[in-house]
Amino acid sequence: MAILTSAVPLARPGAAPRLLARLGARARFSTAGSAAPGRELLHTSRIPTHHFQDSLPKLPIPKLEASLLQLRYFAGAVLSKEELEELDRRIASFAVREGPRLQAELVARDQKVYSSFISKPWFNLYLSDRRPLLLNYNPQLTFKDEPSPSSQASRAARLAYSAMTFLRTLEAKVLEPDVFHTSPERSKQPWWPEVMRLLPRGVSFYGAAASGAFPLDMSQYANLFRSTRVPGAEKDFLRVSEGSCHVTVQRGGRFWAVELLDEDGATRPLEQIHGAMQAIIDAADSQPAPPDEAVGFLTSLPRDEWAALRTSLLPDNRATIDAIDSALFSISLDTEAPKTVTEVCRCFLHGSGVDRWLDKSFQLIVSANAKAAVNFEHSWGDGVAVLRFFNEVYNDSLSLPSLSTAKAPVSPPSRLDWRLTPDLKAAVTDAASRFASTIASTDLAACETDVFTSGVLKGLKLSPDGMMQMAFQLAHMRMHGSLVSTYESASTSAFKHGRTETIRSATPEALQFAATFCDPAASSSARLDAMKLAVSNHSRITRSALMGQGIDRHLFALQDLASSQGEVPPLFTCKPYSKLTRFIISTSTLASDALENGGFGPVNEDCYAVGYGIRDHGCRSLVMTYGRDSQGFAEHIEKAMVDMRSTAQKA
C-alpha cells in the first residue's frame, strides 16, 4: 500500500478558473503522425488509423417485404394467436399503404449522404430519451485483476498513464485500424499492411476485403476523449472540447482536476500522477464532502430534471462544470472494496453514487482494493470502440511499474468547489435518496459454471453463443411458461457509421426447442434435433444481423421517418408490435483477455438484463432485474445448461 502523508501539496480551492484559463492557451496534441519527444506510442501502424474510412460500404437498407416477413416470423415465437391475427392485419395494411412511400423516402434520403441510414436517428433516440442514464444506458466493463496486487493510487495512475499513450497513438494517426480478419493466414502476413497502405483511401476497403480482411468503422473514437453528454430540455447533446490536458477525479463527494499532459502534450511522469492520486485520497478521506454537496448524484436524475438543475448551477459554478465537461475523462477513486462477482458488478455499474459523473464519455473507476473498470455513456459509442480502448490500456498498464511510495506531484491537483444554494443542496439530497431507492429495487445474481465451455461446445459442433442464448430461452420457458422478445447485440461496425442491430434469439425454432425440453415424454433424439436446429438457426440470424439484414433498425428508421412527418402508421402503435419491441430478456456479450466481467441494467421494469461470457474454462451470466427473482433465473439458466450438455453428449 502506498504511503503518503498530508504534506503532499494540493492546489488550494478556487484554482479551477486559472486551470481553465490555461487550457485555452494550449494546443491539442499534433496529429501530424509523430509522437511528442521522449514518449513512446502503443505501436506505430504502417496503415494510417483512418485509411479505410473513406471506402467503407454503406449499411444496406433491407427490402420492405423482407423485413415484414421477418417481423411475422419472429412474432410467431412470442405472440398469442389473437395477437398474431391483429399483427397480420397491420402488416398487410402497412405493406400496401404507408410502407412503400416511407421505404422510398428512406432510400432517397440515404442516397444523399455517405453515412448509415440509422446513424442520425439512433443518436437522436439516445439523446432524446428523458430517462436517467443510471441503469438504463451506462454499462460497465471490469478489468481483470493485475497479476501482482498494487494500491488504488498506483493502479489508477498506471491506467490513466496508459490511456494517454492510447490517446497519443490515436491522435498521431498511427493506431492500427480495427480490422476483422477472416483469413489471417493472408491478412496477417508482413506484406499485407505494406500493400494496404499503398492503396488509395477511396478503394482501400475493397483491397482488404479481397484478402479476407474487413476494416471496421473508426468514427466513434472521435468522442472517446474530452467528451460529455450535456443534458438539455427535451434533448441532450454531445460536446467535445479541444485542447484539455486534465482529468477530473472524484473521491468522497469532492472533485479535483489533475493534469495528465504537460504544455508540450507529453504525459506527465507516472510517479507524479501517482502522487496526485494519493494526495486526493488522503485529502478526501480527511475531509469528505457533506452529503448534500455530492453533486454527481444529479447526473442520475431524469434528463429534464438534471438539465434544469444544471442551468441553476451554472451561474456560480461555471468553472467547475467547464472543467468536468472538458476533461479528458473522469476518474472515480471509489471507497468501496468489492470482493464477490456481484459486489464487483454493482460497484462499477452504479456504486454508492457519491463519486460518479454519468455524463462523461467514460469513467475510469478504481476501487479501494485496486479493482478497476470502465463505465461509459452509451449514446456516442458501442462495444467495439470501448473494448479496443479497454484492451490496449489494460495491456499497456501491465508494462508500467507498480509504485509503492507516492511522491509529491510537481503540478498539484486543483480542487473543484461548488457554490450551492439551499435549493440545490436539497436537490442533491433528493437525488441521493432516489438513487438509493432505484438501486434497492434491483436484484443481481450470478450463474458461474463449467457446464458450458467454449472448447466443449465447439467439440460437440455447437455454437457456444447459440447454446448460451438457447439456455436463456429454456430458462424463461421453465420459469414463466413462454418465450419473450429477446435482444442480443450485434455490431454493424463493418459499415460506415454502423452501430448495432438486434439478434432476436426468440425464434420459432427456439420455441420448439424449449417446448421439447419441457416435455417429459420427449426422447433424447427429439431433444437433440430440436436443439441443433435452434442453435444453427441462431447462427443464421446472427450472420444476417451482422450483415445489416436485421429488422429492428430498419423498422425503427421507418417509424422515426413517419413520426417526423406527424403521423405514425397503425402497425407501429398496435399492441402486438409494442409487445414485440419490448425486450424482456436483454443480453450482451464481449470477449477479451482483459475483461473480467461486464454488466448493465434492465431496460424496463419487466426485463432480465443478462451480461454473459463463455471461455475455455467456463461461463458466467450476470442477471439483473427489478425484483423479478434474478437468482431464480440464474438457477434456471444453469439447469438448462446441464440438460442441454447432457443431451448433446448422449448423441
XYZ file of C-alpha atoms in Angstrom:
651
model
C 0.000 0.000 0.000
C 1.331 3.422 -0.893
C 2.232 5.683 1.976
C 1.704 9.418 1.642
C 1.450 11.999 4.381
C -0.706 15.083 4.338
C 2.432 17.045 3.472
C 1.834 16.244 -0.212
C 0.510 19.546 -1.584
C -2.854 20.095 -3.161
C -3.735 23.183 -5.136
C -5.919 25.316 -2.935
C -9.692 25.527 -3.530
C -10.642 28.037 -6.161
C -7.802 27.151 -8.545
C -10.236 25.916 -11.203
C -10.635 29.258 -13.044
C -6.886 29.534 -13.573
C -6.772 25.934 -14.770
C -9.454 26.664 -17.360
C -7.696 29.831 -18.462
C -4.520 27.870 -19.152
C -6.452 25.313 -21.179
C -7.388 27.939 -23.729
C -3.728 28.698 -24.408
C -2.759 25.095 -25.100
C -2.864 23.394 -28.447
C -4.192 19.897 -28.721
C -1.518 17.287 -29.393
C -0.478 17.400 -33.028
C -1.938 14.788 -35.364
C 0.907 15.085 -37.825
C 1.942 11.486 -37.242
C 4.786 11.774 -34.762
C 4.868 11.341 -31.029
C 5.832 14.033 -28.569
C 9.554 13.902 -27.806
C 10.621 11.172 -25.439
C 7.290 9.367 -25.176
C 6.575 6.028 -26.816
C 3.357 5.076 -28.573
C 1.368 1.897 -28.128
C 2.599 0.991 -31.595
C 3.163 2.627 -34.966
C 0.801 1.210 -37.546
C 2.032 1.104 -41.108
C -1.571 1.673 -42.155
C -2.895 5.083 -41.022
C -5.692 4.844 -38.483
C -8.426 6.164 -40.783
C -7.045 4.759 -44.030
C -10.129 2.635 -44.742
C -12.718 5.132 -43.519
C -13.479 6.698 -46.905
C -14.217 3.397 -48.626
C -16.304 1.536 -46.056
C -19.529 0.157 -47.542
C -22.797 1.716 -46.505
C -25.188 -0.149 -44.242
C -27.768 -1.693 -46.587
C -31.437 -0.855 -46.221
C -33.307 -4.165 -46.263
C -36.199 -4.677 -48.656
C -39.513 -3.736 -47.091
C -41.056 -7.092 -47.932
C -38.135 -8.944 -46.340
C -38.369 -7.019 -43.062
C -42.123 -7.501 -42.813
C -41.782 -11.227 -43.450
C -39.091 -11.456 -40.792
C -41.248 -9.458 -38.379
C -44.027 -12.009 -38.779
C -41.525 -14.859 -38.414
C -40.176 -13.602 -35.071
C -43.679 -12.765 -33.861
C -44.621 -16.434 -34.141
C -42.432 -17.265 -31.141
C -43.802 -14.740 -28.651
C -47.354 -13.631 -29.593
C -50.675 -15.338 -28.937
C -52.987 -16.455 -31.752
C -55.153 -13.369 -31.321
C -52.143 -11.060 -31.268
C -50.767 -12.671 -34.424
C -54.061 -12.162 -36.211
C -54.040 -8.456 -35.365
C -50.392 -8.116 -36.363
C -51.119 -9.823 -39.690
C -53.796 -7.228 -40.438
C -51.482 -4.360 -39.545
C -48.624 -5.765 -41.634
C -50.875 -6.316 -44.660
C -52.168 -2.744 -44.462
C -48.711 -1.234 -43.971
C -47.295 -3.231 -46.890
C -49.644 -1.582 -49.384
C -50.365 1.807 -47.802
C -47.720 3.708 -45.821
C -44.837 1.254 -46.162
C -43.837 1.687 -49.823
C -43.832 5.501 -49.557
C -41.780 5.515 -46.350
C -39.360 2.970 -47.793
C -38.855 5.061 -50.930
C -38.248 8.197 -48.854
C -35.798 6.376 -46.576
C -33.847 5.091 -49.584
C -33.839 8.516 -51.245
C -32.611 10.205 -48.064
C -29.916 7.570 -47.598
C -28.594 8.111 -51.127
C -27.786 11.742 -50.353
C -25.238 11.069 -47.594
C -22.223 8.849 -47.131
C -23.292 7.515 -43.760
C -25.583 4.922 -42.214
C -29.344 5.332 -42.508
C -29.604 4.547 -38.805
C -26.799 6.778 -37.501
C -28.675 10.070 -37.059
C -31.989 8.643 -35.823
C -30.134 6.355 -33.423
C -28.213 9.270 -31.930
C -31.495 11.135 -31.618
C -33.113 8.163 -29.901
C -30.425 8.136 -27.228
C -30.238 11.887 -26.787
C -33.996 12.444 -26.751
C -34.712 9.796 -24.130
C -35.627 11.565 -20.901
C -34.998 8.573 -18.647
C -31.990 8.594 -16.308
C -28.663 7.272 -17.584
C -28.417 5.256 -14.372
C -29.025 1.557 -15.231
C -30.980 2.461 -18.388
C -27.921 3.195 -20.511
C -24.479 3.232 -18.867
C -22.851 -0.251 -18.774
C -19.634 -1.286 -17.062
C -16.661 -3.384 -18.140
C -14.431 -4.731 -15.363
C -10.718 -5.172 -15.963
C -9.049 -8.355 -14.887
C -7.105 -8.047 -11.678
C -3.400 -7.389 -12.052
C -1.015 -10.341 -11.659
C 0.626 -8.572 -8.709
C -1.504 -6.588 -6.240
C -0.995 -2.825 -6.107
C -2.500 0.145 -4.343
C -5.549 2.043 -5.536
C -3.489 5.131 -6.345
C -0.880 3.124 -8.229
C -3.387 1.315 -10.420
C -5.349 4.477 -11.151
C -2.141 6.249 -12.131
C -0.973 3.477 -14.454
C -4.347 3.124 -16.171
C -4.529 6.906 -16.623
C -0.974 6.981 -17.967
C -1.745 4.197 -20.456
C -4.929 5.989 -21.512
C -2.740 8.920 -22.532
C -0.496 6.586 -24.508
C -3.613 5.377 -26.313
C -4.698 8.971 -26.938
C -1.291 9.891 -28.303
C -1.309 6.912 -30.669
C -4.826 7.751 -31.826
C -4.112 11.428 -32.417
C -0.841 10.664 -34.179
C -2.973 8.589 -36.573
C -0.821 5.501 -36.057
C -3.299 3.427 -34.043
C -3.843 0.239 -36.017
C -7.212 0.335 -37.777
C -9.847 -2.035 -36.445
C -9.942 -4.968 -38.849
C -11.828 -8.258 -38.672
C -9.545 -10.927 -40.126
C -11.339 -13.903 -41.636
C -8.198 -15.213 -43.368
C -5.318 -14.377 -41.032
C -3.026 -16.696 -42.958
C -3.078 -13.974 -45.619
C -4.027 -10.686 -43.954
C -1.656 -11.030 -41.003
C 1.422 -11.576 -43.145
C 4.156 -8.875 -43.126
C 3.401 -7.868 -46.713
C -0.264 -7.116 -46.025
C -0.006 -3.690 -44.321
C 2.587 -2.589 -46.862
C 0.207 -3.344 -49.718
C -2.839 -1.861 -47.962
C -1.165 1.464 -47.189
C -0.375 1.956 -50.861
C -3.992 1.567 -51.922
C -5.931 4.810 -52.434
C -8.243 5.551 -49.499
C -11.268 5.502 -51.768
C -10.807 1.817 -52.639
C -8.727 0.509 -49.738
C -11.624 -1.344 -48.068
C -12.145 -3.479 -51.148
C -8.476 -4.372 -51.359
C -8.571 -5.516 -47.768
C -11.809 -7.454 -48.274
C -10.303 -9.259 -51.246
C -7.705 -10.704 -48.874
C -10.296 -11.771 -46.297
C -9.866 -8.753 -44.003
C -12.767 -6.434 -43.246
C -11.937 -2.972 -41.845
C -14.368 -1.588 -39.274
C -15.747 1.887 -38.789
C -13.483 4.098 -36.653
C -15.715 7.167 -36.341
C -16.678 6.572 -32.704
C -13.144 7.210 -31.459
C -13.659 10.942 -32.040
C -15.952 11.004 -28.992
C -13.847 8.837 -26.703
C -11.814 11.623 -25.065
C -12.715 15.169 -23.945
C -16.371 14.327 -24.484
C -19.505 14.653 -22.423
C -23.249 14.369 -22.794
C -24.878 17.667 -21.837
C -28.477 17.494 -20.572
C -30.961 19.707 -22.345
C -34.659 20.395 -22.263
C -36.287 17.734 -24.472
C -32.957 16.606 -25.969
C -29.327 16.289 -24.854
C -26.279 16.951 -26.999
C -22.676 15.742 -27.130
C -19.860 18.195 -26.530
C -16.218 17.522 -27.419
C -13.683 20.021 -26.074
C -10.386 20.880 -27.706
C -7.045 21.259 -26.005
C -7.740 19.999 -22.497
C -4.912 18.269 -20.666
C -6.621 17.238 -17.428
C -8.894 14.612 -15.953
C -11.396 15.164 -13.197
C -11.083 12.905 -10.174
C -13.823 12.188 -7.636
C -13.414 10.923 -4.102
C -15.656 11.321 -1.083
C -18.056 13.551 -2.973
C -15.303 16.042 -3.843
C -13.853 16.860 -7.267
C -10.311 17.618 -8.406
C -8.640 18.389 -11.708
C -5.356 16.591 -12.395
C -3.240 17.470 -15.396
C -2.078 14.369 -17.254
C -0.440 16.195 -20.154
C 2.121 18.976 -19.965
C 2.368 22.098 -22.125
C 4.058 20.122 -24.914
C 1.442 17.374 -24.971
C 3.673 14.822 -23.240
C 2.274 12.649 -20.455
C 3.415 13.766 -17.044
C 5.722 11.300 -15.240
C 3.966 8.280 -13.806
C 5.211 8.974 -10.293
C 3.694 12.454 -10.494
C 0.294 11.090 -11.487
C 0.591 8.500 -8.722
C 1.363 11.238 -6.209
C -1.652 13.242 -7.335
C -3.978 10.257 -6.929
C -2.701 9.502 -3.446
C -2.925 13.150 -2.449
C -6.580 13.188 -3.456
C -7.308 10.014 -1.484
C -5.697 11.477 1.619
C -7.402 14.848 1.301
C -10.853 13.422 0.612
C -10.637 10.901 3.423
C -9.662 13.603 5.894
C -12.401 15.971 4.742
C -15.111 14.341 2.606
C -17.865 16.481 1.180
C -21.100 16.865 3.160
C -23.801 14.542 1.778
C -25.764 17.449 0.314
C -22.745 18.544 -1.744
C -22.189 15.267 -3.650
C -23.278 16.896 -6.910
C -22.581 13.800 -9.026
C -25.908 12.389 -7.830
C -27.660 14.922 -10.065
C -26.389 13.128 -13.188
C -28.520 10.114 -12.204
C -31.782 12.054 -12.457
C -34.239 12.071 -15.366
C -32.664 14.224 -18.047
C -35.134 17.126 -17.985
C -34.712 17.468 -14.222
C -30.944 17.367 -14.472
C -30.996 19.911 -17.317
C -32.970 22.377 -15.196
C -30.701 21.880 -12.181
C -27.572 22.235 -14.305
C -28.904 25.575 -15.530
C -29.338 26.621 -11.911
C -25.796 25.500 -11.117
C -24.098 27.352 -13.955
C -24.062 30.972 -12.759
C -21.983 30.238 -9.642
C -20.242 27.046 -10.787
C -19.361 27.521 -14.436
C -15.622 26.980 -13.966
C -16.174 23.682 -12.158
C -18.699 22.426 -14.716
C -16.463 23.514 -17.601
C -13.570 21.603 -16.028
C -15.705 18.457 -15.800
C -17.146 18.809 -19.299
C -13.768 19.403 -20.946
C -11.837 16.749 -19.023
C -10.109 14.025 -20.988
C -12.245 11.609 -18.966
C -13.352 11.136 -15.384
C -11.699 9.049 -12.668
C -13.514 7.738 -9.600
C -11.344 6.659 -6.685
C -14.055 4.625 -5.040
C -14.179 3.976 -1.323
C -15.753 0.518 -1.752
C -13.680 -2.682 -1.743
C -15.861 -5.251 -3.565
C -14.900 -8.917 -3.494
C -17.592 -11.213 -4.920
C -18.546 -11.081 -8.591
C -21.890 -9.450 -7.808
C -20.281 -6.914 -5.458
C -17.801 -6.009 -8.180
C -20.511 -5.643 -10.798
C -22.629 -3.428 -8.543
C -19.680 -1.265 -7.545
C -18.790 -0.464 -11.136
C -22.299 -0.331 -12.561
C -23.626 2.149 -10.009
C -21.706 2.080 -6.708
C -22.963 4.345 -3.935
C -23.469 7.158 -6.442
C -21.346 9.559 -4.413
C -18.423 9.553 -6.822
C -19.943 9.252 -10.274
C -20.474 11.631 -13.187
C -22.573 9.596 -15.587
C -22.495 12.179 -18.405
C -18.797 11.744 -19.244
C -17.931 9.641 -22.280
C -16.336 7.230 -19.850
C -15.395 6.987 -16.209
C -12.347 5.053 -15.082
C -13.342 3.620 -11.698
C -10.769 2.138 -9.320
C -11.968 0.572 -6.081
C -10.252 0.755 -2.710
C -8.834 -2.750 -3.271
C -7.464 -1.766 -6.705
C -10.037 -3.451 -8.894
C -10.859 -1.311 -11.911
C -13.488 -0.795 -14.574
C -14.770 1.479 -17.310
C -18.328 2.790 -17.041
C -19.365 4.560 -20.246
C -22.155 6.743 -21.550
C -23.713 4.870 -24.449
C -25.031 7.468 -26.902
C -21.661 8.145 -28.514
C -20.362 4.608 -28.886
C -20.728 0.868 -28.640
C -18.714 -2.114 -27.537
C -16.206 -2.250 -30.408
C -14.537 1.122 -29.774
C -14.737 0.923 -25.986
C -13.384 -2.625 -25.869
C -10.434 -1.708 -28.115
C -9.527 1.116 -25.742
C -10.115 -1.192 -22.767
C -7.801 -3.907 -24.107
C -4.979 -1.589 -25.132
C -4.985 0.312 -21.850
C -5.061 -2.841 -19.745
C -2.161 -4.446 -21.595
C -0.076 -1.284 -21.636
C -0.669 -0.649 -17.937
C 0.802 -4.058 -17.072
C 4.115 -2.934 -18.570
C 4.355 0.031 -16.195
C 5.966 -0.217 -12.766
C 3.757 -0.553 -9.709
C 4.909 2.241 -7.414
C 4.925 1.664 -3.681
C 5.665 5.179 -2.471
C 3.835 8.239 -3.711
C 5.864 11.388 -4.325
C 4.577 14.925 -4.109
C 3.325 15.968 -7.577
C 5.010 18.934 -9.237
C 1.611 20.083 -10.515
C -0.736 19.514 -7.548
C -4.384 18.568 -8.063
C -6.752 21.528 -8.200
C -9.848 21.131 -6.074
C -13.058 21.994 -7.877
C -15.500 23.519 -5.448
C -19.243 24.033 -5.664
C -21.284 27.016 -4.547
C -24.707 25.601 -3.762
C -27.870 27.376 -2.717
C -30.141 25.710 -0.158
C -32.436 24.646 -3.012
C -29.564 22.979 -4.852
C -28.419 21.205 -1.705
C -31.960 19.939 -1.240
C -31.944 18.719 -4.854
C -28.710 16.778 -4.226
C -30.215 15.183 -1.116
C -33.344 14.237 -3.029
C -31.307 12.806 -5.925
C -29.265 10.704 -3.490
C -32.460 9.339 -1.944
C -33.920 8.462 -5.326
C -30.626 6.873 -6.377
C -30.671 4.646 -3.304
C -34.321 3.737 -3.878
C -33.659 2.757 -7.501
C -30.704 0.557 -6.593
C -32.628 -1.049 -3.731
C -35.356 -2.074 -6.173
C -32.934 -4.226 -8.194
C -31.575 -7.663 -7.546
C -28.469 -9.162 -9.083
C -27.405 -12.789 -9.339
C -24.553 -14.653 -10.975
C -24.554 -18.007 -12.739
C -20.975 -19.303 -12.854
C -20.416 -22.817 -14.121
C -18.114 -25.010 -16.171
C -21.049 -26.964 -17.617
C -20.675 -24.877 -20.772
C -17.168 -24.143 -22.000
C -16.272 -22.897 -25.445
C -13.969 -25.856 -26.005
C -16.540 -28.494 -25.060
C -19.286 -26.928 -27.176
C -17.060 -26.475 -30.199
C -16.007 -30.099 -29.791
C -19.696 -31.031 -29.969
C -20.002 -28.844 -33.106
C -22.407 -26.476 -31.387
C -22.074 -22.694 -31.423
C -21.138 -21.510 -27.902
C -23.113 -18.285 -28.286
C -26.095 -20.093 -29.740
C -26.087 -22.551 -26.855
C -25.923 -19.718 -24.313
C -28.840 -17.951 -25.951
C -30.925 -21.124 -26.061
C -30.180 -21.694 -22.378
C -31.738 -18.281 -21.678
C -34.797 -19.239 -23.722
C -35.242 -22.554 -21.941
C -34.757 -20.879 -18.561
C -37.541 -18.406 -19.275
C -39.851 -21.119 -20.613
C -39.405 -23.181 -17.455
C -39.800 -20.187 -15.188
C -42.687 -18.406 -16.928
C -44.152 -20.866 -19.450
C -43.403 -18.877 -22.592
C -40.755 -17.217 -24.728
C -40.451 -13.433 -24.824
C -38.818 -10.882 -27.108
C -35.082 -11.204 -26.593
C -32.353 -8.754 -27.509
C -28.797 -9.748 -28.297
C -26.482 -7.034 -29.535
C -24.808 -7.371 -32.930
C -22.303 -4.813 -34.163
C -22.700 -3.345 -37.641
C -19.326 -1.592 -37.459
C -18.327 -3.287 -40.720
C -20.310 -0.479 -42.352
C -19.825 3.288 -42.458
C -21.101 4.766 -39.178
C -22.597 1.410 -38.228
C -23.944 0.980 -34.710
C -25.800 -2.139 -33.574
C -28.542 -4.460 -34.737
C -30.761 -6.834 -32.776
C -30.312 -10.579 -32.856
C -33.788 -11.799 -31.893
C -32.932 -15.038 -30.151
C -36.582 -15.952 -29.509
C -37.427 -17.701 -32.783
C -39.970 -20.360 -33.742
C -37.082 -22.841 -33.693
C -36.167 -21.720 -30.185
C -39.798 -22.134 -29.141
C -39.853 -25.685 -30.473
C -36.558 -26.440 -28.729
C -37.799 -25.097 -25.373
C -41.137 -26.885 -25.670
C -39.392 -30.165 -26.470
C -37.092 -29.890 -23.454
C -40.105 -29.102 -21.255
C -41.954 -32.202 -22.492
C -41.122 -35.121 -20.175
C -42.191 -37.558 -22.882
C -39.748 -36.200 -25.484
C -36.974 -38.581 -26.473
C -33.297 -37.720 -26.297
C -33.072 -37.765 -30.080
C -36.014 -35.368 -30.395
C -34.394 -33.020 -27.893
C -31.066 -33.207 -29.703
C -32.630 -32.496 -33.099
C -34.608 -29.536 -31.729
C -31.532 -28.118 -30.003
C -29.293 -28.433 -33.043
C -31.902 -26.788 -35.250
C -32.404 -23.885 -32.819
C -28.678 -23.317 -32.383
C -27.864 -23.467 -36.098
C -30.783 -21.147 -36.801
C -29.421 -18.724 -34.218
C -26.145 -18.667 -36.135
C -28.118 -17.862 -39.294
C -29.967 -14.888 -37.809
C -26.723 -13.672 -36.213
C -24.999 -13.568 -39.597
C -27.985 -11.768 -41.027
C -27.873 -9.091 -38.306
C -24.123 -8.592 -38.660
C -24.553 -8.055 -42.399
C -27.186 -5.380 -41.899
C -30.186 -7.558 -42.669
C -31.854 -7.443 -39.267
C -35.288 -5.888 -38.921
C -35.198 -3.682 -35.828
C -33.104 -0.786 -37.109
C -34.920 -0.787 -40.458
C -38.374 -0.704 -38.914
C -37.269 1.868 -36.356
C -35.977 4.125 -39.142
C -39.314 3.845 -40.975
C -41.215 4.631 -37.771
C -38.910 7.567 -36.996
C -39.399 8.957 -40.503
C -43.168 8.662 -40.188
C -43.093 10.296 -36.764
C -41.116 13.250 -38.140
C -43.959 13.756 -40.617
C -46.558 13.853 -37.866
C -48.388 10.573 -38.428
C -47.297 7.121 -37.254
C -48.805 4.128 -39.102
C -51.073 1.816 -37.042
C -48.541 -1.017 -37.386
C -46.162 0.801 -35.050
C -48.808 1.690 -32.462
C -50.705 -1.603 -32.191
C -50.325 -3.713 -29.044
C -48.728 -6.737 -30.739
C -45.963 -4.570 -32.220
C -45.409 -2.860 -28.864
C -45.092 -6.269 -27.239
C -42.582 -7.393 -29.870
C -40.410 -4.325 -29.380
C -40.445 -4.501 -25.570
C -37.481 -6.693 -24.728
C -37.968 -8.854 -21.663
C -34.586 -10.571 -21.971
C -31.796 -8.152 -22.888
C -28.381 -9.706 -23.410
C -24.888 -8.689 -24.432
C -21.511 -10.365 -24.500
C -17.942 -9.280 -25.196
C -14.843 -11.444 -25.436
C -11.481 -10.172 -24.231
C -8.468 -11.458 -22.331
C -8.516 -8.179 -20.366
C -12.164 -8.496 -19.335
C -13.206 -9.998 -16.011
C -16.899 -9.234 -16.289
C -19.410 -6.722 -17.561
C -22.868 -5.668 -16.590
C -25.761 -3.380 -17.408
C -29.174 -2.586 -16.028
C -32.658 -3.751 -17.033
C -34.130 -1.704 -19.886
C -37.618 -1.800 -18.376
C -39.305 -2.970 -15.175
C -40.016 -6.463 -16.595
C -36.569 -7.020 -18.070
C -33.934 -9.631 -17.311
C -30.614 -7.920 -18.109
C -28.056 -10.646 -18.820
C -24.398 -9.849 -19.347
C -22.590 -13.060 -20.205
C -19.376 -14.567 -21.450
C -18.094 -18.024 -22.296
C -14.491 -19.167 -22.297
C -12.450 -22.342 -22.338
C -12.731 -22.744 -18.556
C -16.442 -21.998 -18.166
C -19.101 -19.343 -18.498
C -20.725 -16.623 -16.455
C -24.057 -14.845 -16.659
C -24.849 -11.798 -14.534
C -28.601 -11.295 -14.222
C -30.118 -8.030 -13.002
C -33.843 -7.293 -12.661
C -36.233 -5.028 -10.841
C -37.278 -7.644 -8.325
C -38.076 -10.446 -10.792
C -36.116 -13.161 -8.958
C -32.739 -12.824 -10.617
C -31.410 -15.708 -8.555
C -34.191 -17.990 -9.733
C -33.497 -17.099 -13.351
C -29.763 -17.715 -12.871
C -30.509 -21.139 -11.394
C -32.788 -21.971 -14.314
C -30.007 -20.981 -16.715
C -27.600 -23.424 -15.093
C -30.218 -26.197 -15.045
C -30.864 -25.581 -18.746
C -27.143 -25.876 -19.457
C -26.886 -29.155 -17.581
C -29.771 -30.652 -19.551
C -28.538 -29.328 -22.884
C -24.990 -30.615 -22.401
C -26.276 -33.976 -21.244
C -28.447 -34.239 -24.336
C -25.573 -33.315 -26.646
C -23.191 -35.813 -25.057
C -25.680 -38.666 -25.382
C -25.603 -38.349 -29.156
